[in-house]
mmCIF file of C-alpha atoms and ligand atoms in Angstrom:
data_model
loop_
_atom_site.group_PDB
_atom_site.id
_atom_site.type_symbol
_atom_site.label_atom_id
_atom_site.label_comp_id
_atom_site.label_asym_id
_atom_site.label_seq_id
_atom_site.Cartn_x
_atom_site.Cartn_y
_atom_site.Cartn_z
ATOM 1 C CA UNK M 17 0.000 0.000 0.000
ATOM 2 C CA UNK M 18 2.994 2.325 0.423
ATOM 3 C CA UNK M 19 4.096 2.703 -3.204
ATOM 4 C CA UNK M 20 5.033 6.250 -4.267
ATOM 5 C CA UNK M 21 2.317 8.404 -5.755
ATOM 6 C CA UNK M 22 2.976 8.904 -9.457
ATOM 7 C CA UNK M 23 1.591 12.398 -9.980
ATOM 8 C CA UNK M 24 0.874 15.534 -8.044
ATOM 9 C CA UNK M 25 -2.586 15.621 -6.551
ATOM 10 C CA UNK M 26 -4.762 17.262 -3.940
ATOM 11 C CA UNK M 27 -4.959 15.407 -0.642
ATOM 12 C CA UNK M 28 -8.044 13.387 0.256
ATOM 13 C CA UNK M 29 -9.998 14.557 3.308
ATOM 14 C CA UNK M 30 -10.941 11.040 4.414
ATOM 15 C CA UNK M 31 -13.728 10.885 6.999
ATOM 16 C CA UNK M 32 -14.420 7.767 9.063
ATOM 17 C CA UNK M 33 -17.560 7.807 11.217
ATOM 18 C CA UNK M 34 -19.407 5.084 13.093
ATOM 19 C CA UNK M 35 -21.249 4.507 16.327
ATOM 20 C CA UNK M 36 -18.861 3.640 19.144
ATOM 21 C CA UNK M 37 -18.389 -0.134 19.200
ATOM 22 C CA UNK M 38 -18.331 -0.575 15.406
ATOM 23 C CA UNK M 39 -14.535 -0.791 15.250
ATOM 24 C CA UNK M 40 -13.702 2.595 13.746
ATOM 25 C CA UNK M 41 -10.640 3.267 15.929
ATOM 26 C CA UNK M 42 -9.140 -0.110 15.014
ATOM 27 C CA UNK M 43 -9.627 0.551 11.306
ATOM 28 C CA UNK M 44 -8.198 4.076 11.657
ATOM 29 C CA UNK M 45 -5.137 2.681 13.455
ATOM 30 C CA UNK M 46 -4.610 -0.006 10.810
ATOM 31 C CA UNK M 47 -4.790 2.626 8.051
ATOM 32 C CA UNK M 48 -2.271 4.904 9.760
ATOM 33 C CA UNK M 49 0.134 2.010 10.373
ATOM 34 C CA UNK M 50 -0.036 0.658 6.837
ATOM 35 C CA UNK M 51 0.044 3.879 4.867
ATOM 36 C CA UNK M 52 2.605 6.683 5.283
ATOM 37 C CA UNK M 53 0.659 9.048 2.995
ATOM 38 C CA UNK M 54 -2.219 9.584 5.427
ATOM 39 C CA UNK M 55 -2.122 11.341 8.810
ATOM 40 C CA UNK M 56 -4.746 11.741 11.517
ATOM 41 C CA UNK M 57 -6.279 15.143 12.182
ATOM 42 C CA UNK M 58 -5.984 15.699 15.950
ATOM 43 C CA UNK M 59 -9.138 17.466 17.160
ATOM 44 C CA UNK M 60 -9.629 19.827 20.067
ATOM 45 C CA UNK M 61 -12.135 18.771 22.727
ATOM 46 C CA UNK M 62 -13.560 19.993 26.024
ATOM 47 C CA UNK M 63 -13.819 16.374 27.226
ATOM 48 C CA UNK M 64 -11.379 15.317 29.969
ATOM 49 C CA UNK M 65 -8.567 12.956 28.903
ATOM 50 C CA UNK M 66 -9.043 9.224 29.592
ATOM 51 C CA UNK M 67 -6.213 7.512 31.505
ATOM 52 C CA UNK M 68 -4.367 6.279 28.400
ATOM 53 C CA UNK M 69 -4.772 9.474 26.345
ATOM 54 C CA UNK M 70 -2.073 12.068 25.672
ATOM 55 C CA UNK M 71 -2.605 15.766 25.066
ATOM 56 C CA UNK M 72 -1.623 16.705 21.509
ATOM 57 C CA UNK M 73 -1.649 13.050 20.378
ATOM 58 C CA UNK M 74 -5.226 11.827 20.924
ATOM 59 C CA UNK M 75 -6.767 15.287 21.256
ATOM 60 C CA UNK M 76 -5.858 18.823 22.174
ATOM 61 C CA UNK M 77 -7.619 18.928 25.537
ATOM 62 C CA UNK M 78 -8.954 22.424 26.270
ATOM 63 C CA UNK M 79 -11.414 23.960 28.728
ATOM 64 C CA UNK M 80 -14.687 25.679 27.782
ATOM 65 C CA UNK M 81 -13.175 29.181 27.808
ATOM 66 C CA UNK M 82 -10.373 28.115 25.476
ATOM 67 C CA UNK M 83 -12.833 26.378 23.149
ATOM 68 C CA UNK M 84 -15.002 29.545 23.079
ATOM 69 C CA UNK M 85 -11.921 31.581 22.148
ATOM 70 C CA UNK M 86 -11.030 29.144 19.351
ATOM 71 C CA UNK M 87 -14.582 29.384 17.968
ATOM 72 C CA UNK M 88 -14.507 33.213 18.160
ATOM 73 C CA UNK M 89 -11.143 33.291 16.363
ATOM 74 C CA UNK M 90 -12.550 31.071 13.621
ATOM 75 C CA UNK M 91 -9.858 28.426 14.101
ATOM 76 C CA UNK M 92 -12.146 25.471 13.332
ATOM 77 C CA UNK M 93 -12.907 23.890 9.982
ATOM 78 C CA UNK M 94 -15.870 22.287 11.750
ATOM 79 C CA UNK M 95 -16.990 21.809 15.332
ATOM 80 C CA UNK M 96 -19.950 20.197 17.079
ATOM 81 C CA UNK M 97 -21.524 19.187 20.356
ATOM 82 C CA UNK M 98 -21.159 15.415 20.644
ATOM 83 C CA UNK M 99 -22.933 13.996 23.661
ATOM 84 C CA UNK M 100 -21.922 16.239 26.583
ATOM 85 C CA UNK M 101 -18.835 17.886 25.104
ATOM 86 C CA UNK M 102 -17.566 19.956 22.191
ATOM 87 C CA UNK M 103 -15.159 18.704 19.562
ATOM 88 C CA UNK M 104 -13.575 20.559 16.659
ATOM 89 C CA UNK M 105 -11.186 20.135 13.736
ATOM 90 C CA UNK M 106 -8.412 22.736 13.584
ATOM 91 C CA UNK M 107 -7.986 24.433 10.197
ATOM 92 C CA UNK M 108 -4.277 24.980 10.793
ATOM 93 C CA UNK M 109 -3.487 21.282 11.392
ATOM 94 C CA UNK M 110 -5.357 20.220 8.265
ATOM 95 C CA UNK M 111 -3.604 22.878 6.166
ATOM 96 C CA UNK M 112 -0.215 21.781 7.497
ATOM 97 C CA UNK M 113 -0.838 18.133 6.595
ATOM 98 C CA UNK M 114 -2.187 18.990 3.133
ATOM 99 C CA UNK M 115 0.836 21.276 2.631
ATOM 100 C CA UNK M 116 3.089 18.269 3.351
ATOM 101 C CA UNK M 117 1.323 16.390 0.546
ATOM 102 C CA UNK M 118 -0.595 14.124 2.946
ATOM 103 C CA UNK M 119 -4.107 12.814 2.907
ATOM 104 C CA UNK M 120 -5.927 13.598 6.152
ATOM 105 C CA UNK M 121 -7.918 11.083 8.204
ATOM 106 C CA UNK M 122 -10.813 12.413 10.307
ATOM 107 C CA UNK M 123 -12.402 10.426 13.131
ATOM 108 C CA UNK M 124 -15.425 12.710 13.509
ATOM 109 C CA UNK M 125 -19.179 12.319 13.911
ATOM 110 C CA UNK M 126 -21.941 12.888 11.334
ATOM 111 C CA UNK M 127 -22.237 16.603 12.168
ATOM 112 C CA UNK M 128 -18.541 17.087 11.447
ATOM 113 C CA UNK M 129 -18.771 15.028 8.248
ATOM 114 C CA UNK M 130 -21.666 17.205 7.074
ATOM 115 C CA UNK M 131 -19.865 20.483 7.832
ATOM 116 C CA UNK M 132 -16.671 19.285 6.148
ATOM 117 C CA UNK M 133 -18.696 18.371 3.088
ATOM 118 C CA UNK M 134 -20.274 21.855 3.046
ATOM 119 C CA UNK M 135 -16.842 23.500 3.336
ATOM 120 C CA UNK M 136 -14.683 21.345 1.095
ATOM 121 C CA UNK M 137 -17.064 18.985 -0.724
ATOM 122 C CA UNK M 138 -14.894 18.009 -3.676
ATOM 123 C CA UNK M 139 -11.935 17.087 -1.465
ATOM 124 C CA UNK M 140 -13.938 14.992 1.007
ATOM 125 C CA UNK M 141 -14.656 11.247 0.946
ATOM 126 C CA UNK M 142 -16.860 9.988 3.779
ATOM 127 C CA UNK M 143 -17.038 6.413 4.991
ATOM 128 C CA UNK M 144 -19.523 5.120 7.554
ATOM 129 C CA UNK M 145 -18.757 1.882 9.386
ATOM 130 C CA UNK M 146 -21.680 -0.216 10.617
ATOM 131 C CA UNK M 147 -21.582 -3.042 13.158
ATOM 132 C CA UNK M 148 -22.643 -6.473 11.804
ATOM 133 C CA UNK M 149 -25.695 -6.721 14.082
ATOM 134 C CA UNK M 150 -27.357 -5.059 17.041
ATOM 135 C CA UNK M 151 -26.494 -8.042 19.279
ATOM 136 C CA UNK M 152 -22.828 -7.751 18.398
ATOM 137 C CA UNK M 153 -22.913 -4.002 19.051
ATOM 138 C CA UNK M 154 -24.522 -4.592 22.469
ATOM 139 C CA UNK M 155 -21.847 -7.182 23.242
ATOM 140 C CA UNK M 156 -19.080 -4.704 22.326
ATOM 141 C CA UNK M 157 -20.670 -1.878 24.332
ATOM 142 C CA UNK M 158 -20.979 -4.056 27.457
ATOM 143 C CA UNK M 159 -17.350 -3.388 28.272
ATOM 144 C CA UNK M 160 -17.333 -4.061 31.951
ATOM 145 C CA UNK M 161 -19.383 -6.550 33.934
ATOM 146 C CA UNK M 162 -20.016 -3.751 36.449
ATOM 147 C CA UNK M 163 -21.858 -1.592 33.896
ATOM 148 C CA UNK M 164 -25.480 -1.186 34.879
ATOM 149 C CA UNK M 165 -28.346 -1.843 32.464
ATOM 150 C CA UNK M 166 -28.939 1.947 32.391
ATOM 151 C CA UNK M 167 -25.373 2.693 31.309
ATOM 152 C CA UNK M 168 -25.560 0.070 28.568
ATOM 153 C CA UNK M 169 -28.978 1.314 27.432
ATOM 154 C CA UNK M 170 -27.536 4.863 27.234
ATOM 155 C CA UNK M 171 -24.650 3.684 25.024
ATOM 156 C CA UNK M 172 -27.068 1.747 22.802
ATOM 157 C CA UNK M 173 -29.314 4.809 22.398
ATOM 158 C CA UNK M 174 -26.308 6.949 21.364
ATOM 159 C CA UNK M 175 -25.179 4.270 18.925
ATOM 160 C CA UNK M 176 -28.652 4.067 17.353
ATOM 161 C CA UNK M 177 -28.767 7.870 17.028
ATOM 162 C CA UNK M 178 -25.400 7.870 15.218
ATOM 163 C CA UNK M 179 -26.436 4.963 12.953
ATOM 164 C CA UNK M 180 -29.508 6.924 11.793
ATOM 165 C CA UNK M 181 -27.171 9.193 9.797
ATOM 166 C CA UNK M 182 -25.710 6.416 7.640
ATOM 167 C CA UNK M 183 -27.408 7.713 4.490
ATOM 168 C CA UNK M 184 -25.443 10.983 4.468
ATOM 169 C CA UNK M 185 -22.205 9.148 3.618
ATOM 170 C CA UNK M 186 -20.517 8.335 0.292
ATOM 171 C CA UNK M 187 -19.597 4.792 1.374
ATOM 172 C CA UNK M 188 -20.961 2.372 3.977
ATOM 173 C CA UNK M 189 -18.938 -0.646 5.127
ATOM 174 C CA UNK M 190 -20.209 -3.360 7.471
ATOM 175 C CA UNK M 191 -17.524 -4.452 9.908
ATOM 176 C CA UNK M 192 -18.214 -8.178 10.273
ATOM 177 C CA UNK M 193 -14.550 -9.049 9.838
ATOM 178 C CA UNK M 194 -11.899 -6.484 10.768
ATOM 179 C CA UNK M 195 -9.403 -7.489 8.031
ATOM 180 C CA UNK M 196 -12.059 -7.415 5.329
ATOM 181 C CA UNK M 197 -13.390 -4.081 6.584
ATOM 182 C CA UNK M 198 -9.856 -2.653 6.590
ATOM 183 C CA UNK M 199 -9.344 -3.985 3.045
ATOM 184 C CA UNK M 200 -12.548 -2.291 1.881
ATOM 185 C CA UNK M 201 -11.683 1.019 3.515
ATOM 186 C CA UNK M 202 -8.170 0.911 1.976
ATOM 187 C CA UNK M 203 -9.668 0.228 -1.442
ATOM 188 C CA UNK M 204 -11.960 3.246 -1.088
ATOM 189 C CA UNK M 205 -8.979 5.443 -0.172
ATOM 190 C CA UNK M 206 -6.954 4.188 -3.151
ATOM 191 C CA UNK M 207 -9.820 4.834 -5.553
ATOM 192 C CA UNK M 208 -10.440 8.312 -4.106
ATOM 193 C CA UNK M 209 -6.772 9.169 -4.682
ATOM 194 C CA UNK M 210 -7.192 8.384 -8.359
ATOM 195 C CA UNK M 211 -10.165 10.671 -8.979
ATOM 196 C CA UNK M 212 -9.342 12.790 -11.978
ATOM 197 C CA UNK M 213 -10.198 16.064 -10.266
ATOM 198 C CA UNK M 214 -7.604 15.436 -7.560
ATOM 199 C CA UNK M 215 -4.770 14.694 -9.948
ATOM 200 C CA UNK M 216 -3.383 18.143 -10.581
ATOM 201 C CA UNK M 217 -0.349 16.745 -12.399
ATOM 202 C CA UNK M 218 -2.475 15.158 -15.128
ATOM 203 C CA UNK M 219 -2.744 18.155 -17.459
ATOM 204 C CA UNK M 220 1.015 18.348 -18.057
ATOM 205 C CA UNK M 221 1.340 14.576 -18.137
ATOM 206 C CA UNK M 222 -1.427 14.131 -20.705
ATOM 207 C CA UNK M 223 -0.104 17.069 -22.759
ATOM 208 C CA UNK M 224 3.263 15.344 -23.038
ATOM 209 C CA UNK M 225 1.608 12.066 -24.013
ATOM 210 C CA UNK M 226 -0.283 13.876 -26.764
ATOM 211 C CA UNK M 227 2.800 15.668 -28.119
ATOM 212 C CA UNK M 228 4.637 14.171 -31.071
HETATM 213 P P1 LIG E 24 -14.629 10.230 22.089
HETATM 214 O O1 LIG E 24 -14.997 11.196 23.172
HETATM 215 O O2 LIG E 24 -15.124 8.831 22.348
HETATM 216 O O3 LIG E 24 -13.163 10.289 21.746
HETATM 217 O O4 LIG E 24 -15.395 10.719 20.756
HETATM 218 C C1 LIG E 24 -16.776 10.881 20.758
HETATM 219 C C2 LIG E 24 -17.241 11.190 19.354
HETATM 220 O O5 LIG E 24 -16.782 12.483 18.931
HETATM 221 C C3 LIG E 24 -16.771 10.209 18.282
HETATM 222 O O6 LIG E 24 -17.890 9.842 17.490
HETATM 223 C C4 LIG E 24 -15.796 11.003 17.454
HETATM 224 O O7 LIG E 24 -15.796 10.566 16.106
HETATM 225 C C5 LIG E 24 -16.360 12.401 17.577
HETATM 226 N N1 LIG E 24 -15.335 13.431 17.312
HETATM 227 C C6 LIG E 24 -14.034 13.424 17.688
HETATM 228 N N2 LIG E 24 -13.406 14.538 17.258
HETATM 229 C C7 LIG E 24 -14.327 15.267 16.575
HETATM 230 C C8 LIG E 24 -14.272 16.520 15.888
HETATM 231 O O8 LIG E 24 -13.249 17.193 15.788
HETATM 232 N N3 LIG E 24 -15.438 16.941 15.314
HETATM 233 C C9 LIG E 24 -16.590 16.233 15.394
HETATM 234 N N4 LIG E 24 -17.662 16.740 14.771
HETATM 235 N N5 LIG E 24 -16.673 15.045 16.026
HETATM 236 C C10 LIG E 24 -15.558 14.566 16.627
#
């Protein structure tokens, strides 16, 4: 998957969304590990870090005042309330990655996917990952034996709400087998890279081919 890109092109803004428990983070990690041409957009959030998370790596963790300032200064390409917190994609990080000739991977929800499409439609490719069944999703969301029925029901309700937005996406992949799902997502990325409108080097290349 890591062969050099033949021609100059615009980067793909590659959005992965799914309800939690559908395996999106695993697929995102597999993509990043297998492909040096794509980098993750690190979002800002007002949510508190989880024990294994690092500031600047998983998210830029900020407080409400800081987030308000970032909104006022128009630093976000998109931002949204997701559950009880705010999350946003920083314009500057995306521009930096695109400037380095990278494709950019976004792990954002349907509201972010929609806003990104409104802002940069022709550069965006959106993939939605679905769990193979509701039973499997419930199994994956029952992380700890100590979780109460209420906690699990809350997670299921959030997952169902996210799933209801599946029809706003360009591609939908069912994750019944993680390797197959990863293969499908990689194929989508490869095809998106070859879209004619992204390949800015084609005009010169084709001109040369047409010259005697
Ligand atoms: P978590 O708190 O579990 O890391 O993420 C919760 C949800 O917020 C996930 O669905 C994730 O995709 C979404 N999310 C993370 N960053 C962003 C962002 O920058 N913008 C939007 N719109 N959603 C985000």
